[in-house]
Amino acid sequence: HEKSLVEAAWQALRAAWACDDSNNEQGAVRSRLRAAKLIDESRSANVEFSKQLGLDRCIEADALRRAGEHQRAKDLLQHMQVNFYIYINSD
């Protein structure tokens, strides 16, 4: 089930890109918001979205930004910045 969250997030992003290609702005926004929600759910379920640390939040923030959710994207990146600072300085 957990890995299906990651695959569903990627499917939602691919749907957003297809909507972009067909100038379907409403569909692109809906798909990006769905992708962001699924990425957040995968993180909450401790499912690895990527081996690259922080990539999930970067992709989620980009999806939010492109869906017009600028404040949510900014908040997510600021939270990520604090977490990375703690992670880097934890040694």
PDB file of C-alpha atoms in Angstrom:
ATOM      1  CA  HIS A   1       0.000   0.000   0.000  1.00  0.00           C
ATOM      2  CA  GLU A   2       2.732   2.481   0.981  1.00  0.00           C
ATOM      3  CA  LYS A   3       4.629   2.292  -2.301  1.00  0.00           C
ATOM      4  CA  SER A   4       1.338   2.871  -4.106  1.00  0.00           C
ATOM      5  CA  LEU A   5       1.242   6.348  -2.490  1.00  0.00           C
ATOM      6  CA  VAL A   6       4.501   7.224  -4.220  1.00  0.00           C
ATOM      7  CA  GLU A   7       3.363   5.810  -7.556  1.00  0.00           C
ATOM      8  CA  ALA A   8       0.031   7.641  -7.251  1.00  0.00           C
ATOM      9  CA  ALA A   9       1.894  10.899  -6.574  1.00  0.00           C
ATOM     10  CA  TRP A  10       3.977  10.416  -9.729  1.00  0.00           C
ATOM     11  CA  GLN A  11       0.823   9.567 -11.699  1.00  0.00           C
ATOM     12  CA  ALA A  12      -0.797  12.782 -10.471  1.00  0.00           C
ATOM     13  CA  LEU A  13       2.265  14.768 -11.554  1.00  0.00           C
ATOM     14  CA  ARG A  14       2.218  13.120 -14.979  1.00  0.00           C
ATOM     15  CA  ALA A  15      -1.480  13.994 -15.233  1.00  0.00           C
ATOM     16  CA  ALA A  16      -0.638  17.624 -14.404  1.00  0.00           C
ATOM     17  CA  TRP A  17       1.981  17.688 -17.154  1.00  0.00           C
ATOM     18  CA  ALA A  18      -0.516  16.223 -19.628  1.00  0.00           C
ATOM     19  CA  CYS A  19      -3.013  18.899 -18.596  1.00  0.00           C
ATOM     20  CA  ASP A  20      -0.314  21.546 -19.138  1.00  0.00           C
ATOM     21  CA  ASP A  21       0.256  20.195 -22.646  1.00  0.00           C
ATOM     22  CA  SER A  22      -3.453  20.444 -23.453  1.00  0.00           C
ATOM     23  CA  ASN A  23      -3.876  23.884 -21.796  1.00  0.00           C
ATOM     24  CA  ASN A  24      -6.213  22.432 -19.161  1.00  0.00           C
ATOM     25  CA  GLU A  25      -5.273  24.739 -16.292  1.00  0.00           C
ATOM     26  CA  GLN A  26      -8.007  23.523 -13.928  1.00  0.00           C
ATOM     27  CA  GLY A  27      -6.990  19.888 -14.412  1.00  0.00           C
ATOM     28  CA  ALA A  28      -3.325  20.753 -13.899  1.00  0.00           C
ATOM     29  CA  VAL A  29      -4.073  22.531 -10.622  1.00  0.00           C
ATOM     30  CA  ARG A  30      -6.242  19.640  -9.371  1.00  0.00           C
ATOM     31  CA  SER A  31      -3.566  17.100 -10.310  1.00  0.00           C
ATOM     32  CA  ARG A  32      -0.787  19.079  -8.634  1.00  0.00           C
ATOM     33  CA  LEU A  33      -2.788  19.472  -5.430  1.00  0.00           C
ATOM     34  CA  ARG A  34      -3.465  15.724  -5.469  1.00  0.00           C
ATOM     35  CA  ALA A  35       0.242  15.021  -5.989  1.00  0.00           C
ATOM     36  CA  ALA A  36       1.169  17.321  -3.094  1.00  0.00           C
ATOM     37  CA  LYS A  37      -1.362  15.584  -0.834  1.00  0.00           C
ATOM     38  CA  LEU A  38      -0.049  12.136  -1.781  1.00  0.00           C
ATOM     39  CA  ILE A  39       3.568  13.168  -1.225  1.00  0.00           C
ATOM     40  CA  ASP A  40       2.614  14.500   2.207  1.00  0.00           C
ATOM     41  CA  GLU A  41       0.737  11.271   2.992  1.00  0.00           C
ATOM     42  CA  SER A  42       3.725   9.158   1.947  1.00  0.00           C
ATOM     43  CA  ARG A  43       5.976  11.198   4.244  1.00  0.00           C
ATOM     44  CA  SER A  44       3.478  10.807   7.116  1.00  0.00           C
ATOM     45  CA  ALA A  45       3.482   7.041   6.507  1.00  0.00           C
ATOM     46  CA  ASN A  46       7.322   7.029   6.555  1.00  0.00           C
ATOM     47  CA  VAL A  47       7.413   5.809   2.958  1.00  0.00           C
ATOM     48  CA  GLU A  48      10.579   6.714   1.115  1.00  0.00           C
ATOM     49  CA  PHE A  49       9.643   8.923  -1.828  1.00  0.00           C
ATOM     50  CA  SER A  50      13.224   9.189  -3.040  1.00  0.00           C
ATOM     51  CA  LYS A  51      16.691   8.182  -1.922  1.00  0.00           C
ATOM     52  CA  GLN A  52      17.657  11.851  -2.263  1.00  0.00           C
ATOM     53  CA  LEU A  53      17.080  13.631   1.053  1.00  0.00           C
ATOM     54  CA  GLY A  54      14.494  16.385   0.755  1.00  0.00           C
ATOM     55  CA  LEU A  55      13.434  15.673  -2.819  1.00  0.00           C
ATOM     56  CA  ASP A  56       9.884  14.894  -1.698  1.00  0.00           C
ATOM     57  CA  ARG A  57       9.466  18.323  -0.141  1.00  0.00           C
ATOM     58  CA  CYS A  58      11.019  20.073  -3.155  1.00  0.00           C
ATOM     59  CA  ILE A  59       8.639  18.340  -5.556  1.00  0.00           C
ATOM     60  CA  GLU A  60       5.699  18.931  -3.226  1.00  0.00           C
ATOM     61  CA  ALA A  61       6.591  22.628  -2.923  1.00  0.00           C
ATOM     62  CA  ASP A  62       6.912  22.949  -6.696  1.00  0.00           C
ATOM     63  CA  ALA A  63       3.519  21.292  -7.186  1.00  0.00           C
ATOM     64  CA  LEU A  64       1.965  23.656  -4.643  1.00  0.00           C
ATOM     65  CA  ARG A  65       3.632  26.695  -6.216  1.00  0.00           C
ATOM     66  CA  ARG A  66       2.492  25.764  -9.712  1.00  0.00           C
ATOM     67  CA  ALA A  67      -1.034  25.213  -8.346  1.00  0.00           C
ATOM     68  CA  GLY A  68      -1.026  28.783  -7.013  1.00  0.00           C
ATOM     69  CA  GLU A  69      -0.564  27.754  -3.370  1.00  0.00           C
ATOM     70  CA  HIS A  70       2.439  30.042  -2.861  1.00  0.00           C
ATOM     71  CA  GLN A  71       2.175  30.439   0.915  1.00  0.00           C
ATOM     72  CA  ARG A  72       1.859  26.689   1.474  1.00  0.00           C
ATOM     73  CA  ALA A  73       4.910  26.117  -0.732  1.00  0.00           C
ATOM     74  CA  LYS A  74       6.875  28.767   1.156  1.00  0.00           C
ATOM     75  CA  ASP A  75       5.869  27.324   4.541  1.00  0.00           C
ATOM     76  CA  LEU A  76       6.891  23.830   3.438  1.00  0.00           C
ATOM     77  CA  LEU A  77      10.318  25.009   2.255  1.00  0.00           C
ATOM     78  CA  GLN A  78      10.906  27.046   5.414  1.00  0.00           C
ATOM     79  CA  HIS A  79      10.054  23.984   7.512  1.00  0.00           C
ATOM     80  CA  MET A  80      12.441  21.931   5.377  1.00  0.00           C
ATOM     81  CA  GLN A  81      15.197  24.517   5.839  1.00  0.00           C
ATOM     82  CA  VAL A  82      14.876  24.306   9.640  1.00  0.00           C
ATOM     83  CA  ASN A  83      14.903  20.489   9.559  1.00  0.00           C
ATOM     84  CA  PHE A  84      18.015  20.397   7.356  1.00  0.00           C
ATOM     85  CA  TYR A  85      19.785  22.850   9.654  1.00  0.00           C
ATOM     86  CA  ILE A  86      19.035  20.581  12.623  1.00  0.00           C
ATOM     87  CA  TYR A  87      20.079  17.478  10.613  1.00  0.00           C
ATOM     88  CA  ILE A  88      23.368  19.030   9.457  1.00  0.00           C
ATOM     89  CA  ASN A  89      24.254  20.270  12.929  1.00  0.00           C
ATOM     90  CA  SER A  90      23.266  17.100  14.777  1.00  0.00           C
ATOM     91  CA  ASP A  91      26.718  15.494  14.592  1.00  0.00           C
TER      92      ASP A  91
END
